[in-house]
PDB file of C-alpha atoms and ligand atoms in Angstrom:
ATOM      1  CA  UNK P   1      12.725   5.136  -1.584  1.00  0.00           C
ATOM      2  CA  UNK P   2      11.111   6.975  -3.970  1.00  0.00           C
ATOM      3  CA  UNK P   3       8.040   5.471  -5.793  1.00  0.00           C
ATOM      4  CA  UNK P   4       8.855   4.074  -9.576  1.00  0.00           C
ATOM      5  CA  UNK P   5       5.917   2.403 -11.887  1.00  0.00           C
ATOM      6  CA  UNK P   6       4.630  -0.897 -11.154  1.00  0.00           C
ATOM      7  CA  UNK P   7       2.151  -2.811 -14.104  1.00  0.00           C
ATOM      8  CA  UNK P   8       0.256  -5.295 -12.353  1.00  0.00           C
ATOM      9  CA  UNK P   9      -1.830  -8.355 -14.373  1.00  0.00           C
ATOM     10  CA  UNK P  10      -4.136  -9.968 -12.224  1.00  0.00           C
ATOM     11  CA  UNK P  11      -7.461 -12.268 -13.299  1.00  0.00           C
ATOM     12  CA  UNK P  12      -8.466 -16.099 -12.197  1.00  0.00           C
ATOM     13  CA  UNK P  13      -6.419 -19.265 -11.845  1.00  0.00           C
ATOM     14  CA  UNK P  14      -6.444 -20.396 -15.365  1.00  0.00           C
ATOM     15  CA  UNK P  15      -7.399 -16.698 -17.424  1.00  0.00           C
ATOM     16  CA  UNK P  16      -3.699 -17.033 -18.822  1.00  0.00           C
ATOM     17  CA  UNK P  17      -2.011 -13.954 -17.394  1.00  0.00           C
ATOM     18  CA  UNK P  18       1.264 -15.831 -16.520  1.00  0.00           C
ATOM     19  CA  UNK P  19       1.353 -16.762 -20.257  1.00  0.00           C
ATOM     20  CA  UNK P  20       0.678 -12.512 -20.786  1.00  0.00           C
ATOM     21  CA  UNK P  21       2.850 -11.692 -18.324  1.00  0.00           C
ATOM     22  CA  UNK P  22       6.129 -13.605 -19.542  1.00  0.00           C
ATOM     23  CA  UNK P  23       5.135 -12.621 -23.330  1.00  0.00           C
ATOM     24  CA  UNK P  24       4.933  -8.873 -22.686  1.00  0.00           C
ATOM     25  CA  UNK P  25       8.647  -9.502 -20.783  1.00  0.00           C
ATOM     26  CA  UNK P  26       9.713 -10.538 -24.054  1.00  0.00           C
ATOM     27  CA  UNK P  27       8.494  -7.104 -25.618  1.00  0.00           C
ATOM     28  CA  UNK P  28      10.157  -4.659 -23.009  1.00  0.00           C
ATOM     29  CA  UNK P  29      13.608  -5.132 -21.623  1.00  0.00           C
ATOM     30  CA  UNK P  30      12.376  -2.819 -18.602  1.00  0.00           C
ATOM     31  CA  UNK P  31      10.037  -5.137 -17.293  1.00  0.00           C
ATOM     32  CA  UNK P  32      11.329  -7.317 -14.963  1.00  0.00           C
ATOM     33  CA  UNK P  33       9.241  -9.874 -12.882  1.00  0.00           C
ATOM     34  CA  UNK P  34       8.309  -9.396  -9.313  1.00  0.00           C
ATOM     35  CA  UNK P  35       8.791 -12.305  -7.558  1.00  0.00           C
ATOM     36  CA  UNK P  36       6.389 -13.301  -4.461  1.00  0.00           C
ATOM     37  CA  UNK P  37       6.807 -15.176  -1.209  1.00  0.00           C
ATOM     38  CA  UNK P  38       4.725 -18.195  -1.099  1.00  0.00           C
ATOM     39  CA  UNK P  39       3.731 -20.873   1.204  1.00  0.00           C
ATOM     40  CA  UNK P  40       2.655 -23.038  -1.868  1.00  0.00           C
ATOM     41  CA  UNK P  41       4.455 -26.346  -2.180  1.00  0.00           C
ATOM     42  CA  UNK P  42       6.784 -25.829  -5.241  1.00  0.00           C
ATOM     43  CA  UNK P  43       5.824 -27.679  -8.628  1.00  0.00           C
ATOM     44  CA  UNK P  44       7.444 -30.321 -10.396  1.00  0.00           C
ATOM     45  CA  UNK P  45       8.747 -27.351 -13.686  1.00  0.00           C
ATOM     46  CA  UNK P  46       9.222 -24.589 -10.811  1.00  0.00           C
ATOM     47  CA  UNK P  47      12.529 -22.945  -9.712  1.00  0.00           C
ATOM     48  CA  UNK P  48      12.844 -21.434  -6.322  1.00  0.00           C
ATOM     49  CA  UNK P  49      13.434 -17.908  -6.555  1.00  0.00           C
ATOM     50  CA  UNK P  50      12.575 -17.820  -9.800  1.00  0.00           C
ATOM     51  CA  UNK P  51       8.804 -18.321 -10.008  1.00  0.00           C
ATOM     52  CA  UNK P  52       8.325 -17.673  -6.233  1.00  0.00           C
ATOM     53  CA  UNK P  53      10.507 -17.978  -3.279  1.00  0.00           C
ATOM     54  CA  UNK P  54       9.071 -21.065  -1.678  1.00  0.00           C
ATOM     55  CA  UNK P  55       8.493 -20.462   2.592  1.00  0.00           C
ATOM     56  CA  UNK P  56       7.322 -21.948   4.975  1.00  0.00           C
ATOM     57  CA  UNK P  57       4.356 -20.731   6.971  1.00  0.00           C
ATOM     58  CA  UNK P  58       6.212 -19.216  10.188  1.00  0.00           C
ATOM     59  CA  UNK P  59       8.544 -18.022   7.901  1.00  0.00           C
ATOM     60  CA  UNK P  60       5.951 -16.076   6.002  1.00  0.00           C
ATOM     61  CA  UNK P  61       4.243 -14.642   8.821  1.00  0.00           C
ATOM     62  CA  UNK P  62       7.563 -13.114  10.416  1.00  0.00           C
ATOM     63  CA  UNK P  63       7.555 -11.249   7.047  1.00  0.00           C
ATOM     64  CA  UNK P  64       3.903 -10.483   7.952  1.00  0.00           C
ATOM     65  CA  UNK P  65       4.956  -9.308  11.383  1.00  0.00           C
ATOM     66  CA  UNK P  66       8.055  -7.314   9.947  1.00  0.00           C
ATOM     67  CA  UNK P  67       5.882  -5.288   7.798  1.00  0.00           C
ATOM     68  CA  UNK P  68       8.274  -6.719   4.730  1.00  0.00           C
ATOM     69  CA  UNK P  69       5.374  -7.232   2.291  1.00  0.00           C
ATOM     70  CA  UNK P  70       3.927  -4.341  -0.165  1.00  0.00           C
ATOM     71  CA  UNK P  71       0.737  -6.879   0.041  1.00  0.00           C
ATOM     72  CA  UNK P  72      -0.302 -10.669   0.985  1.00  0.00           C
ATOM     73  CA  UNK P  73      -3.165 -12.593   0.680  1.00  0.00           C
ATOM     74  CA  UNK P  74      -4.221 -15.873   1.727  1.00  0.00           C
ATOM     75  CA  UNK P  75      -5.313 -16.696  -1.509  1.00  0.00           C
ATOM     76  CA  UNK P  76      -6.445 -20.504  -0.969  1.00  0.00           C
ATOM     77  CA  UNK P  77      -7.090 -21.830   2.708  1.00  0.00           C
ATOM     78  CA  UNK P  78      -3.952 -21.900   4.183  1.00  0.00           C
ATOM     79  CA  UNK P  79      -1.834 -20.680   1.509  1.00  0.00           C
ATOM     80  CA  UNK P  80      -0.346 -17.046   1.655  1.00  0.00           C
ATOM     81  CA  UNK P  81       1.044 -15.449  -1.294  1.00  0.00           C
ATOM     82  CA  UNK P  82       2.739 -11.889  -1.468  1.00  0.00           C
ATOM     83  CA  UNK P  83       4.873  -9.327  -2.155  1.00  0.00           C
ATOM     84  CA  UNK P  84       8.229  -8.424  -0.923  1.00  0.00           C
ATOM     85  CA  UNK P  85       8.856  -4.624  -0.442  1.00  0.00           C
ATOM     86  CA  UNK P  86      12.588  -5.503  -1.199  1.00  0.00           C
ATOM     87  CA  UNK P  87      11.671  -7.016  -4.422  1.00  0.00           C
ATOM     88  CA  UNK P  88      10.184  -3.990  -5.518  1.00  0.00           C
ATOM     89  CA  UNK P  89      12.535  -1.944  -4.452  1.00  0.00           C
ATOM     90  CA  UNK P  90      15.108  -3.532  -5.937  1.00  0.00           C
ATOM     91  CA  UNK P  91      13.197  -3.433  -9.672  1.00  0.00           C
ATOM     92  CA  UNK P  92      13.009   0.409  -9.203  1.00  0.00           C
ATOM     93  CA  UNK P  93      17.039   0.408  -8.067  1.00  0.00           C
ATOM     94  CA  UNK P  94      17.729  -0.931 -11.445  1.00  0.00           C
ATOM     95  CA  UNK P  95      15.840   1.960 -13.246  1.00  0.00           C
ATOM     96  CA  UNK P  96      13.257  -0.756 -14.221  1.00  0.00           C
ATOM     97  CA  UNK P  97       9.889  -1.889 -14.046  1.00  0.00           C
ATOM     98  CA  UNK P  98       8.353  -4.377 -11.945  1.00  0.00           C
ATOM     99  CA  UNK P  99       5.523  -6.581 -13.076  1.00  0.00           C
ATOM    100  CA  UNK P 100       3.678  -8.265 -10.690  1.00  0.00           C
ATOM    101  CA  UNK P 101       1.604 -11.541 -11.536  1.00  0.00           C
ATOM    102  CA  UNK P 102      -0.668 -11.278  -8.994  1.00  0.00           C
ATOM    103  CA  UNK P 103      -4.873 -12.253  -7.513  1.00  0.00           C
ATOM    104  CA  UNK P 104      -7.096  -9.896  -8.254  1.00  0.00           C
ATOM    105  CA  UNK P 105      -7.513  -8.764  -4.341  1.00  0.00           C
ATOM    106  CA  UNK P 106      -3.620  -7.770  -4.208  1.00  0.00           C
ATOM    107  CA  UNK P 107      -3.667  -6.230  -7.581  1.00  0.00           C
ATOM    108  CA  UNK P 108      -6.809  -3.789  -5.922  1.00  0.00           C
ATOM    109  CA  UNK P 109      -4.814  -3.451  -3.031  1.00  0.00           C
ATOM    110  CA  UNK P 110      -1.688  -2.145  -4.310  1.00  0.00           C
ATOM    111  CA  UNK P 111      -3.567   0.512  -6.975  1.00  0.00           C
ATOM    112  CA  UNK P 112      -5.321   1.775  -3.060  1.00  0.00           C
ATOM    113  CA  UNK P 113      -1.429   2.116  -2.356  1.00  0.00           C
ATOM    114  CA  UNK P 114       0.341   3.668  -5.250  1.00  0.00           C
ATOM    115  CA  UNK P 115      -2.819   5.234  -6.945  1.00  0.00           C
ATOM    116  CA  UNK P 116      -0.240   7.681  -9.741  1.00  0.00           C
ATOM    117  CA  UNK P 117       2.323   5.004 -10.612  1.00  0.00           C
ATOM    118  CA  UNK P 118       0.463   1.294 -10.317  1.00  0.00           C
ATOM    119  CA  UNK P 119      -1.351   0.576 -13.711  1.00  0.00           C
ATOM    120  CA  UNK P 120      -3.830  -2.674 -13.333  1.00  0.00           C
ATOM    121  CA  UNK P 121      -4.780  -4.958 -15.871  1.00  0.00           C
ATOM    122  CA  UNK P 122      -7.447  -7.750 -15.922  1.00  0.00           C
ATOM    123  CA  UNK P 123      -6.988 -10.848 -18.063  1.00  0.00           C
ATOM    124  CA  UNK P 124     -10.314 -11.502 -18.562  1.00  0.00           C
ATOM    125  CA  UNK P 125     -11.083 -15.451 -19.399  1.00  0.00           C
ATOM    126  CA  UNK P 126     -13.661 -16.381 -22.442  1.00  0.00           C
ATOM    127  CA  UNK P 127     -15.918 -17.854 -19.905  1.00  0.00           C
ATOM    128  CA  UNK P 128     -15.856 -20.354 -16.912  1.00  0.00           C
ATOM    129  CA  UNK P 129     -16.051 -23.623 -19.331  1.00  0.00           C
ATOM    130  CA  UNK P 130     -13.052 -22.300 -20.909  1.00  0.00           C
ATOM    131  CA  UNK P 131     -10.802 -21.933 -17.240  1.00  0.00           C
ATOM    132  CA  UNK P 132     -12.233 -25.414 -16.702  1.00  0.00           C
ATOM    133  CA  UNK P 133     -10.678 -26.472 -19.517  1.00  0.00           C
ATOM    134  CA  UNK P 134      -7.324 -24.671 -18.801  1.00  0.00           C
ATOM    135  CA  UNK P 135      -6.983 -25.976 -15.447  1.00  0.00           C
ATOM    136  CA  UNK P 136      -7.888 -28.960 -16.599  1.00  0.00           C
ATOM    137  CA  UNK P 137      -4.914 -29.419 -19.287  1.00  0.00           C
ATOM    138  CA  UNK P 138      -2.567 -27.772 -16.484  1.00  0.00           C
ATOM    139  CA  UNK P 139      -3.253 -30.949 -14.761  1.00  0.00           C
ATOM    140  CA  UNK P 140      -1.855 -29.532 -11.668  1.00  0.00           C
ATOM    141  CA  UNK P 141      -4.702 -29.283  -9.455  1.00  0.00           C
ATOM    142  CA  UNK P 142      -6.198 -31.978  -7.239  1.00  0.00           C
ATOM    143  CA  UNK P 143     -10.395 -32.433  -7.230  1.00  0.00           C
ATOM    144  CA  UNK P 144     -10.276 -29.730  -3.981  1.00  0.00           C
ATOM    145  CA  UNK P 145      -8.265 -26.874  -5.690  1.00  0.00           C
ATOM    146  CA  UNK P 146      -9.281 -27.163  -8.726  1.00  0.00           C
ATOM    147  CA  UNK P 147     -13.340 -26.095  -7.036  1.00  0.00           C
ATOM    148  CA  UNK P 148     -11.580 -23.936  -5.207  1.00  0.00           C
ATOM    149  CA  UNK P 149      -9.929 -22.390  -8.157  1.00  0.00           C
ATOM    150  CA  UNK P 150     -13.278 -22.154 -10.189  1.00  0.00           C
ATOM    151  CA  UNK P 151     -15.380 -20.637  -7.534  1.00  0.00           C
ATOM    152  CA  UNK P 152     -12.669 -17.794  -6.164  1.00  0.00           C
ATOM    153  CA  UNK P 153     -12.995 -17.349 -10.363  1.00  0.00           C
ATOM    154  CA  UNK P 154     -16.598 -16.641 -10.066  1.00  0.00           C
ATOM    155  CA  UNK P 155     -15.589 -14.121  -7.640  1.00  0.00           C
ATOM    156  CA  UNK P 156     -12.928 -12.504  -9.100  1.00  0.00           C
ATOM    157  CA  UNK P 157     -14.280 -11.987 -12.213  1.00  0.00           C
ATOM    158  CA  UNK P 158     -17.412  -9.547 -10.522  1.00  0.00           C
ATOM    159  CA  UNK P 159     -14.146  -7.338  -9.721  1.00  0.00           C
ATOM    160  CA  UNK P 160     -13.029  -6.798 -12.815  1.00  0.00           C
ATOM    161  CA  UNK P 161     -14.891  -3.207 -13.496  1.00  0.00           C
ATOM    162  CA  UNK P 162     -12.376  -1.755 -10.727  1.00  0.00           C
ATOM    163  CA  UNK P 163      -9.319  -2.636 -12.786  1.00  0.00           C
ATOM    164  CA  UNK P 164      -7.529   0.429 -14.911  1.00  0.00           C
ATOM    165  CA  UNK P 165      -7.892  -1.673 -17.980  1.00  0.00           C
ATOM    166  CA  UNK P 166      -9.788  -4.984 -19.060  1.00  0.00           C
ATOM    167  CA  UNK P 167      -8.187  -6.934 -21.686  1.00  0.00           C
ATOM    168  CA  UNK P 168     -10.116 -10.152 -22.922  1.00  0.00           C
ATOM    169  CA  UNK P 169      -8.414 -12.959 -23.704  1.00  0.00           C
ATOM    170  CA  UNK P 170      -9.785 -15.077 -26.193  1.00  0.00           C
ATOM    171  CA  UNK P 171      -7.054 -15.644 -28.134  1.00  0.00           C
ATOM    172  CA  UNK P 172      -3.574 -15.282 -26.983  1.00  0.00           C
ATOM    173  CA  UNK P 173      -1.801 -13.173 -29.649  1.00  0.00           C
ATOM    174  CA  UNK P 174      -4.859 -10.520 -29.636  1.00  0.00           C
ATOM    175  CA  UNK P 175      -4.469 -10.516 -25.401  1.00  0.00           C
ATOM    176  CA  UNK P 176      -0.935 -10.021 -25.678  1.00  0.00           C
ATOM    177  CA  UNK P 177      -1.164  -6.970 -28.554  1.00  0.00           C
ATOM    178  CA  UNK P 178      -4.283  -4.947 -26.412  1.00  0.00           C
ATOM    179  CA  UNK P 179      -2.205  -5.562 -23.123  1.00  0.00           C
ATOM    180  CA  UNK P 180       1.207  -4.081 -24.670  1.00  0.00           C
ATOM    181  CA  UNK P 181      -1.058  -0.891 -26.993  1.00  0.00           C
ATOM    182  CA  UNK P 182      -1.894  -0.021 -22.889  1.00  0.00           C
ATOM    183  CA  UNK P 183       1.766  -0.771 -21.849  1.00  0.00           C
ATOM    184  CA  UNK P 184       3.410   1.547 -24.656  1.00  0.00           C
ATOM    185  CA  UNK P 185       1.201   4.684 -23.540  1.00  0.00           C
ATOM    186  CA  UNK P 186       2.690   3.761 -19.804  1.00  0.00           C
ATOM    187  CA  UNK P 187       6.308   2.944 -20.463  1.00  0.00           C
TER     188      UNK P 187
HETATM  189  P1  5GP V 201      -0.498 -20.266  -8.290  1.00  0.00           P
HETATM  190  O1  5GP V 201      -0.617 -21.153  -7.078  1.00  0.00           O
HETATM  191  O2  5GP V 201      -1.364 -20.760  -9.420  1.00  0.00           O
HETATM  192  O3  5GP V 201       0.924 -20.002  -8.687  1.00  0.00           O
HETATM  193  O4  5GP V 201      -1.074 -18.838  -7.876  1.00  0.00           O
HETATM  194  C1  5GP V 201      -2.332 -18.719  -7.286  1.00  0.00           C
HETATM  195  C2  5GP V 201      -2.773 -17.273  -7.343  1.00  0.00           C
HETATM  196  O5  5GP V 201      -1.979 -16.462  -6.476  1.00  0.00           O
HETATM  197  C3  5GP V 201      -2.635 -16.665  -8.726  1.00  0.00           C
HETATM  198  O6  5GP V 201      -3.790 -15.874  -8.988  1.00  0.00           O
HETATM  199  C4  5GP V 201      -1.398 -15.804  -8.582  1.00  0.00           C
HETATM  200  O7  5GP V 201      -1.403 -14.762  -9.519  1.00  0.00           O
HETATM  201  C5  5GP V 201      -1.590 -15.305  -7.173  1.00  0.00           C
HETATM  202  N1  5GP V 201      -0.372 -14.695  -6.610  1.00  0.00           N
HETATM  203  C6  5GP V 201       0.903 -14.965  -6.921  1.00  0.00           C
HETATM  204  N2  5GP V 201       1.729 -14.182  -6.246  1.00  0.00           N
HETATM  205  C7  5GP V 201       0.965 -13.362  -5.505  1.00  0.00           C
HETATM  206  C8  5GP V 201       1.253 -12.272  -4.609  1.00  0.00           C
HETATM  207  O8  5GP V 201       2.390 -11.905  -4.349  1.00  0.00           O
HETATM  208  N3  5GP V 201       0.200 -11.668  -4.025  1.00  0.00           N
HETATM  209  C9  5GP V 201      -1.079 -12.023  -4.273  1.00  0.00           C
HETATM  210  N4  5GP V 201      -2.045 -11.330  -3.679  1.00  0.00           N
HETATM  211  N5  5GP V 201      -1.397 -13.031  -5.128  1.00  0.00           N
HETATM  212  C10 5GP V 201      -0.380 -13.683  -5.722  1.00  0.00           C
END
């Protein structure tokens, strides 16, 4: 199949990109969201299928073994995330526009793969004390994750230079008009 555009937000657990993500949706009736595999158990206001389809671990890596996924990572211990060449593919059927929701490691990964067409964004957070106090109201992280989360934040954001673009998000609106002033010039 022939390559099409892909737009792919990345940045930490807790930056806000999901919120991004679904806004700039709401903008452009050609950008449809790319739904990943996980091995994540689902959450209480999640719909299979819809946010992620939910697997299970063997599942997951018979997908790995298949060579069905454009990328994965295992992006806590023991939990895989990725995604499906036949989601893509199916966007880019449709004469639309996939946008992918994605850690900052696959979002690197797939520009390395589709260098022309892939454009990356990073939602930058304000700072660390302000993810902490994302994740915190998201109550939906246990003591463990939620280090977890912080730390592979610390990380991430060192990364950010290799992005295409950098968009700060300090407050929402502002995020959501820098993000779609890139997204016009790419649509
Ligand atoms: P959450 O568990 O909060 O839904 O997601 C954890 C992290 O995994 C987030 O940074 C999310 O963007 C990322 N993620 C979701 N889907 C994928 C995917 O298909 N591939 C990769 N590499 N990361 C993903």
């Amino acid at each position: 199949m022939e390559t099409g555009r892909i737009l792919i937000l990345a940045g930490p657990s807790g930056s806000g990109k999901t919120t991004v993500t679904h806004l700039l949706m709401g903008l452009h009736k050609e950008l449809v969201f790319s739904v990943s595999a996980t091995t994540r158990s689902i959450r209480p206001n999640e719909v299979d299928g819809k946010d992620y389809y939910f697997i299970n671990q063997e599942v997951f890596k018979n997908k790995i073994a298949a060579d069905e996924f454009v990328e994965f990572e295992e992006v806590y211990a023991g939990m895989f995330y990725g995604t499906l060449k036949v989601e893509i593919e199916r966007i880019w059927a449709n004469n639309q526009i996939p946008i992918l929701d994605i850690d900052v490691l696959g979002a690197l990964n797939i520009k390395k793969k589709f260098p022309e067409t892939a454009v990356t964004i990073f939602i930058h957070p304000v700072s660390i004390e302000n993810l902490h106090s994302r994740l915190t109201k998201r109550a939906t992280e246990t003591p463990e994750s939620f280090a977890f989360r912080i730390k592979r934040a610390e990380e991430e954001l060192t990364l950010a230079p290799q992005f295409d673009h950098i968009v700060y998000n300090r407050i929402l609106e502002t995020a959501v008009e820098d993000a779609d002033s890139i997204i016009k010039k790419y649509l």
